[in-house]
Coordinates of N, CA and C and ligand atoms in Angstrom, one line a residue:
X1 N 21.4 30.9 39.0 CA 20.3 31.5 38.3 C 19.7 30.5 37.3
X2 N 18.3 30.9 37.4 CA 17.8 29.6 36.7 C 18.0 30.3 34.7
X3 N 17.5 28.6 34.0 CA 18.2 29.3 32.7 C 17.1 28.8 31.8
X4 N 16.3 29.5 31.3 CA 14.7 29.6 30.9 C 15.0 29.0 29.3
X5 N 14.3 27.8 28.9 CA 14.5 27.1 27.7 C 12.5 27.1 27.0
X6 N 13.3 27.8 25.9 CA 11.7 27.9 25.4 C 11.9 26.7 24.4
X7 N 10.7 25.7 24.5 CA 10.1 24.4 24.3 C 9.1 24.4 22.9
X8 N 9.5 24.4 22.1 CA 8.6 24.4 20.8 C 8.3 22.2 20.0
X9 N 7.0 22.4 20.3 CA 6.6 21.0 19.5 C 6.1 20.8 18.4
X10 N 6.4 20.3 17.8 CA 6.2 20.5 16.0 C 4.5 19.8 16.0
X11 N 4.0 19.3 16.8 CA 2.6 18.6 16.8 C 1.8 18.8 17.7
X12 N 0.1 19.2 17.2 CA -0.2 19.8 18.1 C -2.0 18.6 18.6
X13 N -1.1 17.8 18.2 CA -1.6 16.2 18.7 C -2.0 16.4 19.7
X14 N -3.3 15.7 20.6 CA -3.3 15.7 21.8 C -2.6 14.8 22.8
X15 N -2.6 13.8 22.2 CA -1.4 12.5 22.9 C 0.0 13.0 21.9
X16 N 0.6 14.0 21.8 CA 1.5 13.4 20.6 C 2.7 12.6 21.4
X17 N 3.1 12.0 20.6 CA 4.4 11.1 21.1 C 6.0 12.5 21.4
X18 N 5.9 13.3 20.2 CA 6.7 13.9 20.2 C 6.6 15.2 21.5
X19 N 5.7 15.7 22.2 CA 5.2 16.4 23.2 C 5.9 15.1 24.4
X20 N 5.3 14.1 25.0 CA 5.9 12.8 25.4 C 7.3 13.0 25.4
X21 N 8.2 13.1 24.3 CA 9.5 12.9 24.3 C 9.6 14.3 25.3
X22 N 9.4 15.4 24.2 CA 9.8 16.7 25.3 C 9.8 16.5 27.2
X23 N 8.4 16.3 27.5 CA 8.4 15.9 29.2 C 9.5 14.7 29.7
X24 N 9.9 14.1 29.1 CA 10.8 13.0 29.4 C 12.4 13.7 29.3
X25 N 12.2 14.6 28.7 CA 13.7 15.1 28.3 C 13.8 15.9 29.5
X26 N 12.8 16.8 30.1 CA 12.3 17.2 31.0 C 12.6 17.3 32.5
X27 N 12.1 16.1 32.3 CA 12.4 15.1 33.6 C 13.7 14.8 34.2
X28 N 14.4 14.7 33.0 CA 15.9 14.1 33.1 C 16.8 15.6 33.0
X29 N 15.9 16.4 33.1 CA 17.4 18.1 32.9 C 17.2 18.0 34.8
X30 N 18.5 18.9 34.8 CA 18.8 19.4 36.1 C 17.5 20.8 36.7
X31 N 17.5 21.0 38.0 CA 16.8 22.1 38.5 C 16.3 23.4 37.8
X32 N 18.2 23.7 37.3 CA 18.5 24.7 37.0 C 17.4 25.5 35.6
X33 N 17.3 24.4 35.0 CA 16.4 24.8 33.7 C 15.2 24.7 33.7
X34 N 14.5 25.6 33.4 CA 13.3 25.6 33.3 C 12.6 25.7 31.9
X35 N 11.5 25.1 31.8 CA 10.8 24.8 30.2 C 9.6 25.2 30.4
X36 N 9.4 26.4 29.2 CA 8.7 27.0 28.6 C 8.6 26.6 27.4
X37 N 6.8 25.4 27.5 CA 6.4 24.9 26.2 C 5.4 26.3 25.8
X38 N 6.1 26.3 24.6 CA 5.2 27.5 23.5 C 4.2 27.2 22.7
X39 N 3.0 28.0 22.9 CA 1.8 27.9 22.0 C 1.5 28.3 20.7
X40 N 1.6 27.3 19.7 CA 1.9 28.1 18.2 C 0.7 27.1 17.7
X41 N -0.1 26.5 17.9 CA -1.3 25.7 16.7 C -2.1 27.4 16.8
X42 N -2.3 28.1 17.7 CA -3.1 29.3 17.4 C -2.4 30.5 16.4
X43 N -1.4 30.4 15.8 CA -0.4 31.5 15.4 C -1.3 31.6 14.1
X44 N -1.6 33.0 13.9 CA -2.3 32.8 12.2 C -1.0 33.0 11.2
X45 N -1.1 32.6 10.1 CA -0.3 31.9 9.1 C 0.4 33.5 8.4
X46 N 1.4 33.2 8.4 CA 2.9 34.4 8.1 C 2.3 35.1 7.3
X47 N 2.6 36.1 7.2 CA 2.1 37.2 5.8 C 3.0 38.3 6.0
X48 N 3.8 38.6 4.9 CA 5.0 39.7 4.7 C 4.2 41.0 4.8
X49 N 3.1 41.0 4.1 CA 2.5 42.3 4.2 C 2.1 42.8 5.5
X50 N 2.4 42.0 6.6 CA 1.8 42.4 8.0 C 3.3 43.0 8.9
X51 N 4.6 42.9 8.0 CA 5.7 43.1 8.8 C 5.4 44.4 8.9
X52 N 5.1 45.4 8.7 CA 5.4 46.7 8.6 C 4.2 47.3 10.5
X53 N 3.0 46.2 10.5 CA 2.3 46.1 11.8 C 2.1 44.4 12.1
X54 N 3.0 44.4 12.8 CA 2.9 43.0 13.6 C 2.2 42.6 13.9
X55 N 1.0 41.5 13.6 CA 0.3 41.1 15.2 C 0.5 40.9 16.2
X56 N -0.1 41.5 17.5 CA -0.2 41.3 18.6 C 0.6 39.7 18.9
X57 N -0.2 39.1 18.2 CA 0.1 37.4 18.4 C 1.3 36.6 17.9
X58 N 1.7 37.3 17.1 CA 3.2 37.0 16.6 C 4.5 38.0 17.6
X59 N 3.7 39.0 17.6 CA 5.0 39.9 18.3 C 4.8 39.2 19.9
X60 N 4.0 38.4 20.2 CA 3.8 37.8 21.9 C 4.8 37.1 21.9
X61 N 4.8 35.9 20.2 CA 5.7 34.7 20.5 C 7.4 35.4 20.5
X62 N 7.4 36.4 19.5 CA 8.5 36.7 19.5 C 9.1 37.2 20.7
X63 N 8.7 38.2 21.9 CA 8.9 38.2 22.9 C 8.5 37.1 24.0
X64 N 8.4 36.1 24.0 CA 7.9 34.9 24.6 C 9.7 34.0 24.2
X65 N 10.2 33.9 23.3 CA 11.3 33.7 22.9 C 12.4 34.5 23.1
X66 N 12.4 35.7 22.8 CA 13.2 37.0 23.6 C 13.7 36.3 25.0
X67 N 12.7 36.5 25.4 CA 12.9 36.4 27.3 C 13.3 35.0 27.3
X68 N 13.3 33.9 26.5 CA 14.2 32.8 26.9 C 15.7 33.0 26.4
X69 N 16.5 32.2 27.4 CA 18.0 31.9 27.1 C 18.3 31.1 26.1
X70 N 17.8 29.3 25.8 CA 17.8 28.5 24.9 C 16.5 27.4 24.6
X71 N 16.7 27.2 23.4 CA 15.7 26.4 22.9 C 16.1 25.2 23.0
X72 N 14.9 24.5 22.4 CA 14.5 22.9 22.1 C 13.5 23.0 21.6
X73 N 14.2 22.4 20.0 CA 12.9 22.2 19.2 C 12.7 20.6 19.4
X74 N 11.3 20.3 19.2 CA 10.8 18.8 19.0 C 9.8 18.5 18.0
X75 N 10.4 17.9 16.7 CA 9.8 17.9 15.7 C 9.0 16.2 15.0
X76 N 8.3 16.2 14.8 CA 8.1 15.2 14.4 C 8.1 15.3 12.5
X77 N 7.9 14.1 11.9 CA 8.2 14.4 10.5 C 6.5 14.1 9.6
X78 N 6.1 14.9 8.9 CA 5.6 15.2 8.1 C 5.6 15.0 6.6
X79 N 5.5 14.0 6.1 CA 5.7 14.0 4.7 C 7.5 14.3 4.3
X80 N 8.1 13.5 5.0 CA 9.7 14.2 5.0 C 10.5 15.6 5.3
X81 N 9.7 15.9 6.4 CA 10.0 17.9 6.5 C 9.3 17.8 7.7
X82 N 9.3 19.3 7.9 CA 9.1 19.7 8.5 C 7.8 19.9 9.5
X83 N 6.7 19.9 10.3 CA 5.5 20.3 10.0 C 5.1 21.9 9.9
X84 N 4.1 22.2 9.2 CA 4.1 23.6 8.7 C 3.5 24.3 9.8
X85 N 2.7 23.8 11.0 CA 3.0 24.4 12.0 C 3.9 25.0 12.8
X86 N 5.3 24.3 12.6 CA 6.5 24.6 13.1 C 7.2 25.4 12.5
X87 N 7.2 25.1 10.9 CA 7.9 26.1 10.3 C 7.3 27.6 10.7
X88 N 5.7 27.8 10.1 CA 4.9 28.9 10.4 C 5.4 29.6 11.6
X89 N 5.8 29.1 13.0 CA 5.9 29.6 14.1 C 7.5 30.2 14.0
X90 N 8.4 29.4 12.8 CA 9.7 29.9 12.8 C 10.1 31.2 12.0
X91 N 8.9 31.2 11.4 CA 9.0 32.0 9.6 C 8.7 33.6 10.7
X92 N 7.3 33.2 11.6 CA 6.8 34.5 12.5 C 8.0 35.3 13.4
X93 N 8.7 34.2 14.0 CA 10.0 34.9 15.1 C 11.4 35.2 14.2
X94 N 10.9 34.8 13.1 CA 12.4 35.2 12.6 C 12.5 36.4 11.3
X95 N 11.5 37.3 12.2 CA 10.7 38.4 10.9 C 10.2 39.8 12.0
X96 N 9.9 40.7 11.9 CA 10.6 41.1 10.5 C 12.1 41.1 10.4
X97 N 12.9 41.4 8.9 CA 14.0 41.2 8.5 C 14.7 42.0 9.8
X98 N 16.0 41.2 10.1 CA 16.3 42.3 11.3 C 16.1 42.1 12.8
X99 N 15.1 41.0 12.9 CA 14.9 41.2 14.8 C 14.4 39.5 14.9
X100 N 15.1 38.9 14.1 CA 15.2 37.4 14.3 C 15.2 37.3 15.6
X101 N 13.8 36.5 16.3 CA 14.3 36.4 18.3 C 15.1 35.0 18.2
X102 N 15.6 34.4 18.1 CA 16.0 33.0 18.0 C 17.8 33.4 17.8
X103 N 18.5 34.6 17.2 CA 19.6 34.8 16.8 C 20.8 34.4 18.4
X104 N 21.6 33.6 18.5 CA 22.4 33.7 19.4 C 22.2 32.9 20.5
X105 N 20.8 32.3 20.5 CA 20.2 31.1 21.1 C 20.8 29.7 21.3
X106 N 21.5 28.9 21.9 CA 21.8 27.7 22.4 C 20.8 27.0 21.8
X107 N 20.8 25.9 21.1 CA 19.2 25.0 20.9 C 19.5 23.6 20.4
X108 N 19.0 22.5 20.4 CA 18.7 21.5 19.9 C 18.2 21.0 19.3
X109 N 17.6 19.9 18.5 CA 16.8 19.6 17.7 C 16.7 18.1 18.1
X110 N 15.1 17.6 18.6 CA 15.6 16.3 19.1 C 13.5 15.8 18.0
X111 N 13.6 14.8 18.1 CA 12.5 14.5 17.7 C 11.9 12.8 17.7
X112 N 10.4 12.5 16.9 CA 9.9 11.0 17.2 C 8.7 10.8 16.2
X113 N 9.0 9.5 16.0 CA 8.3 9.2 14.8 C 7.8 8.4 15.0
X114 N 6.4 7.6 14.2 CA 6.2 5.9 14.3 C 7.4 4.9 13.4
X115 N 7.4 5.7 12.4 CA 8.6 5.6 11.5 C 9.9 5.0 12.1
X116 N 10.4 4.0 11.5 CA 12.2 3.8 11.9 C 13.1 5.1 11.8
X117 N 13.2 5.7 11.1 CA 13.9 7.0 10.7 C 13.7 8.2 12.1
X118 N 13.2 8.3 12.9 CA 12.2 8.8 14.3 C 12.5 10.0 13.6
X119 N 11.9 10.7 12.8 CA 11.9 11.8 11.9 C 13.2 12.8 11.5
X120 N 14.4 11.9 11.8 CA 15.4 12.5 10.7 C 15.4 13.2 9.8
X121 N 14.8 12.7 9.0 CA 14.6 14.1 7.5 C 14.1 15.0 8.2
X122 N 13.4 15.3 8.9 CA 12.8 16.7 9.5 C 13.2 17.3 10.3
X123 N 14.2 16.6 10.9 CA 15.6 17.2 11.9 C 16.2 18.2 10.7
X124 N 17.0 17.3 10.4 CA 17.7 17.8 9.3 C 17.5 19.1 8.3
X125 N 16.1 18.9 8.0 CA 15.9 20.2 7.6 C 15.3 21.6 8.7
X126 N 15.0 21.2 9.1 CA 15.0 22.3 10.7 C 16.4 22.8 10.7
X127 N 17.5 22.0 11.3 CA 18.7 22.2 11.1 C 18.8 23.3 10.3
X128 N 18.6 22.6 9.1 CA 19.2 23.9 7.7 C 18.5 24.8 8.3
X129 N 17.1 25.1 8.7 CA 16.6 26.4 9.0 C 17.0 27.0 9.8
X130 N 17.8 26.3 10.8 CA 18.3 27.1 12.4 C 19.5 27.4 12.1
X131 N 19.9 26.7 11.4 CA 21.8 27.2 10.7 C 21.5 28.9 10.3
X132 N 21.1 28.8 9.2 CA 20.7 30.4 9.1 C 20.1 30.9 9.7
X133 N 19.0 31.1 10.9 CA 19.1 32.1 11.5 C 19.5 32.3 12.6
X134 N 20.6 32.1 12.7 CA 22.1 31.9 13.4 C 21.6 31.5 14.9
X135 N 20.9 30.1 14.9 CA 20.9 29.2 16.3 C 22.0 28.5 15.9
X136 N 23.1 28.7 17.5 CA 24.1 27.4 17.8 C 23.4 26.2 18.0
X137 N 23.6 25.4 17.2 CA 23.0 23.7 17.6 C 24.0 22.7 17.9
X138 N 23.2 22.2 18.8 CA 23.9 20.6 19.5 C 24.3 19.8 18.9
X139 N 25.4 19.2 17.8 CA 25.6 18.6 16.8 C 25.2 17.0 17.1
X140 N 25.6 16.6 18.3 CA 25.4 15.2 18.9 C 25.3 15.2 19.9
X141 N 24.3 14.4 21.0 CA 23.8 12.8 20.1 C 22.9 13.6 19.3
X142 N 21.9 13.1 18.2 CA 21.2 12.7 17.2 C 19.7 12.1 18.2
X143 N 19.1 12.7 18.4 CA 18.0 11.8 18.9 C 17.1 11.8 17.7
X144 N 16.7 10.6 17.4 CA 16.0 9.7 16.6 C 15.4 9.0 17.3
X145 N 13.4 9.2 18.3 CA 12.7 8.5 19.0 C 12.0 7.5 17.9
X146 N 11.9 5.9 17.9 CA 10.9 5.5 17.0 C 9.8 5.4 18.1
X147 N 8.4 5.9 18.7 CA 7.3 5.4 19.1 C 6.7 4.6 18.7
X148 N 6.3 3.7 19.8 CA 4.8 2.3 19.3 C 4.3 2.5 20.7
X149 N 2.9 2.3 20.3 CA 1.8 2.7 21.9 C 2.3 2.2 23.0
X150 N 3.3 1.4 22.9 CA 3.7 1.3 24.2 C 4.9 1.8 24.8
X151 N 5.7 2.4 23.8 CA 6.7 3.2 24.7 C 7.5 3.4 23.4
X152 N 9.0 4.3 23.2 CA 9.2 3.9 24.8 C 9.3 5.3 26.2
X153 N 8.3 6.0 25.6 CA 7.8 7.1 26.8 C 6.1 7.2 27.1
X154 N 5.6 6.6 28.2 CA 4.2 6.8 28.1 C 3.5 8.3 28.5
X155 N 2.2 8.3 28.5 CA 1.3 9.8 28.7 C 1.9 10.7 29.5
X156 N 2.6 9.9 30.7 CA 2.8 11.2 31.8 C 4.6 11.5 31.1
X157 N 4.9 11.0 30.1 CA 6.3 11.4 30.2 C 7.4 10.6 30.8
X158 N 6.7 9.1 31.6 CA 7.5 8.2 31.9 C 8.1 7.6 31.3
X159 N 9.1 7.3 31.3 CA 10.2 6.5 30.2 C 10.4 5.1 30.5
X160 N 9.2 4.5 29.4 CA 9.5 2.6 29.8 C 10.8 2.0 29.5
X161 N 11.7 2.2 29.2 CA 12.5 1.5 28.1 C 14.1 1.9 28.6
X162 N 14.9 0.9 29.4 CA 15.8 1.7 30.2 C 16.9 2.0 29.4
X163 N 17.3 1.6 28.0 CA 18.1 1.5 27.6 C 18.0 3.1 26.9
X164 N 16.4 3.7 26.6 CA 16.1 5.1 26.0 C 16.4 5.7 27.1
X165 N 16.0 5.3 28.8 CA 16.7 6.4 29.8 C 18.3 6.9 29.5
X166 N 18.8 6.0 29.7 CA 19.8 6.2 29.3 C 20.4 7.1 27.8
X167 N 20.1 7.0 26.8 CA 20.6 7.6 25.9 C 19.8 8.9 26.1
X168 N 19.0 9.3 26.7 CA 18.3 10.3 26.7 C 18.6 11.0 27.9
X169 N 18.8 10.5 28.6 CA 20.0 10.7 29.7 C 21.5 11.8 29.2
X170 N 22.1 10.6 28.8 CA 23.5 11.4 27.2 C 23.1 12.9 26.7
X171 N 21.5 12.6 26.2 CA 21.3 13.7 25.3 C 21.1 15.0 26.2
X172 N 20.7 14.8 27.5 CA 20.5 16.0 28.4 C 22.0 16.7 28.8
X173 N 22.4 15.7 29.3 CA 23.9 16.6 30.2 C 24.6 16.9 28.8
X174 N 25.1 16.8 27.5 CA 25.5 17.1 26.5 C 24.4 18.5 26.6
X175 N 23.1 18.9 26.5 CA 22.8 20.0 26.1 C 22.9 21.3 27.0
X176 N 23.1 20.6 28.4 CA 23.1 21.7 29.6 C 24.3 22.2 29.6
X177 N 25.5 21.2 29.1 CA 26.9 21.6 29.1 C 27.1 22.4 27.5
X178 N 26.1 22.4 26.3 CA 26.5 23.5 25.9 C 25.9 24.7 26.1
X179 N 24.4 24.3 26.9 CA 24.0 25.9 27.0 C 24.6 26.8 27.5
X180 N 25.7 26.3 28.6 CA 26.8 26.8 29.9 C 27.6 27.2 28.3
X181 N 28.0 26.4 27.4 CA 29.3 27.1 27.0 C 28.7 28.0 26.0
X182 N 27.7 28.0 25.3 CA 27.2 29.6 24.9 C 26.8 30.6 25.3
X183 N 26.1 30.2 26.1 CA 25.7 31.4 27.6 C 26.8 31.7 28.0
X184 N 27.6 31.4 28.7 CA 29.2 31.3 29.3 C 28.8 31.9 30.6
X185 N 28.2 30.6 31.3 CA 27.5 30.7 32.0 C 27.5 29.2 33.0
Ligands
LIG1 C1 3.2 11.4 9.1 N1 4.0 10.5 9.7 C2 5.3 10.3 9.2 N2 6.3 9.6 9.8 C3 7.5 9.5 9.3 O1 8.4 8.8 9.9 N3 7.9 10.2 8.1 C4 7.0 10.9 7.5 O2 7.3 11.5 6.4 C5 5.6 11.0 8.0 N4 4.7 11.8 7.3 C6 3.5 12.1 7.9 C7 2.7 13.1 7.4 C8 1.5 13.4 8.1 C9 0.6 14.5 7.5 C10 1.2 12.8 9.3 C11 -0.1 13.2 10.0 C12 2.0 11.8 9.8 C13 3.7 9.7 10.9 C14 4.1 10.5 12.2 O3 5.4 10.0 12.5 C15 3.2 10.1 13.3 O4 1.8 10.6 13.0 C16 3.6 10.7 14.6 O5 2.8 10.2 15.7 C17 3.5 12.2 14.6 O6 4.1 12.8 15.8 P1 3.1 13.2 17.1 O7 1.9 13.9 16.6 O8 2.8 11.9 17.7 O9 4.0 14.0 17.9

């Protein structure tokens, strides 16, 4: 049975490097999983006073997430954080109080930066975010992508740089083997 991985990109770039990393990670999973990239630059911006009637367009993503098995976030870093696109999309599914879609979810956190750091600090704090609303996360590897226009994944998601197949490689069968042991599956 196939095992439906909803795909969230922290950038809603048209070339982004970090969208790039996602297709390449992609590339390299088994049959079995299937990726469901989510549309969140359209999400209008959180408002508590709206929990009581949902929008339409929030309650889509939150069942849009429902119906997946596990995640994969891919973040890029923003002023040392998060981007507020991403958060915004996290603050919507994990609301109202009570019906967090993300609770119990398999997920990862993988990300890329121009930066040396390939956006670490904004892992990290993602992390803290997914810790509380109780996503199991992939503790290791650590993916830290640094991009330069030439690689090391180009437009179509090809991966120039054999030494990044390879660890990116690591980082896939590590995640498929924990989806299996949270799923238990
Ligand atoms: C950045 N960038 C950046 N890079 C980094 O390593 N640490 C940072 O704190 C920041 N801060 C930051 C803030 C803002 C507002 C922008 C637009 C950019 C650079 C960032 O890594 C670069 O633009 C990436 O290409 C963004 O990822 P995508 O859009 O290519 O996926």
């Amino acid at each position: 049975m196939s095992i439906k991985v909803a795909v969230l990109v922290g950038s809603l770039r048209k070339d982004s490097y970090n969208r790039r990393l996602a297709r390449a990670v992609e590339r390299l999973a088994p049959q079995e999983l299937a990726f469901e990239h989510l549309e969140i630059g359209d999400l209008p911006p959180y408002n508590q006073d709206l929990d009581g009637d949902y929008p339409p367009r929030w309650q889509q993503l939150k069942q849009q997430i429902q119906a997946c098995d596990a995640l994969l976030f891919v973040t890029p870093e923003y002023n040392r954080s998060v981007p507020g696109v991403l958060k915004n999309a996290i603050d919507i599914a994990s609301r109202p109080y009570g019906t967090n879609a993300f609770a119990g979810k398999p997920g990862a956190v993988i990300g890329a930066s121009v930066g040396a750091t390939g956006s670490a600090l904004a892992q990290q704090h993602l992390r803290n975010t997914l810790a509380y609303l109780d996503v199991p996360l992939l503790g290791q590897p650590e993916v830290f992508v640094q991009f330069k226009d030439d690689g090391p994944v180009d437009a179509q998601g090809e991966i120039t740089v054999d030494s990044t197949r390879t660890f990116l490689q690591g980082f896939v069968d590590r995640y498929v083997a924990w989806v299996h042991t949270i799923l238990k599956r």
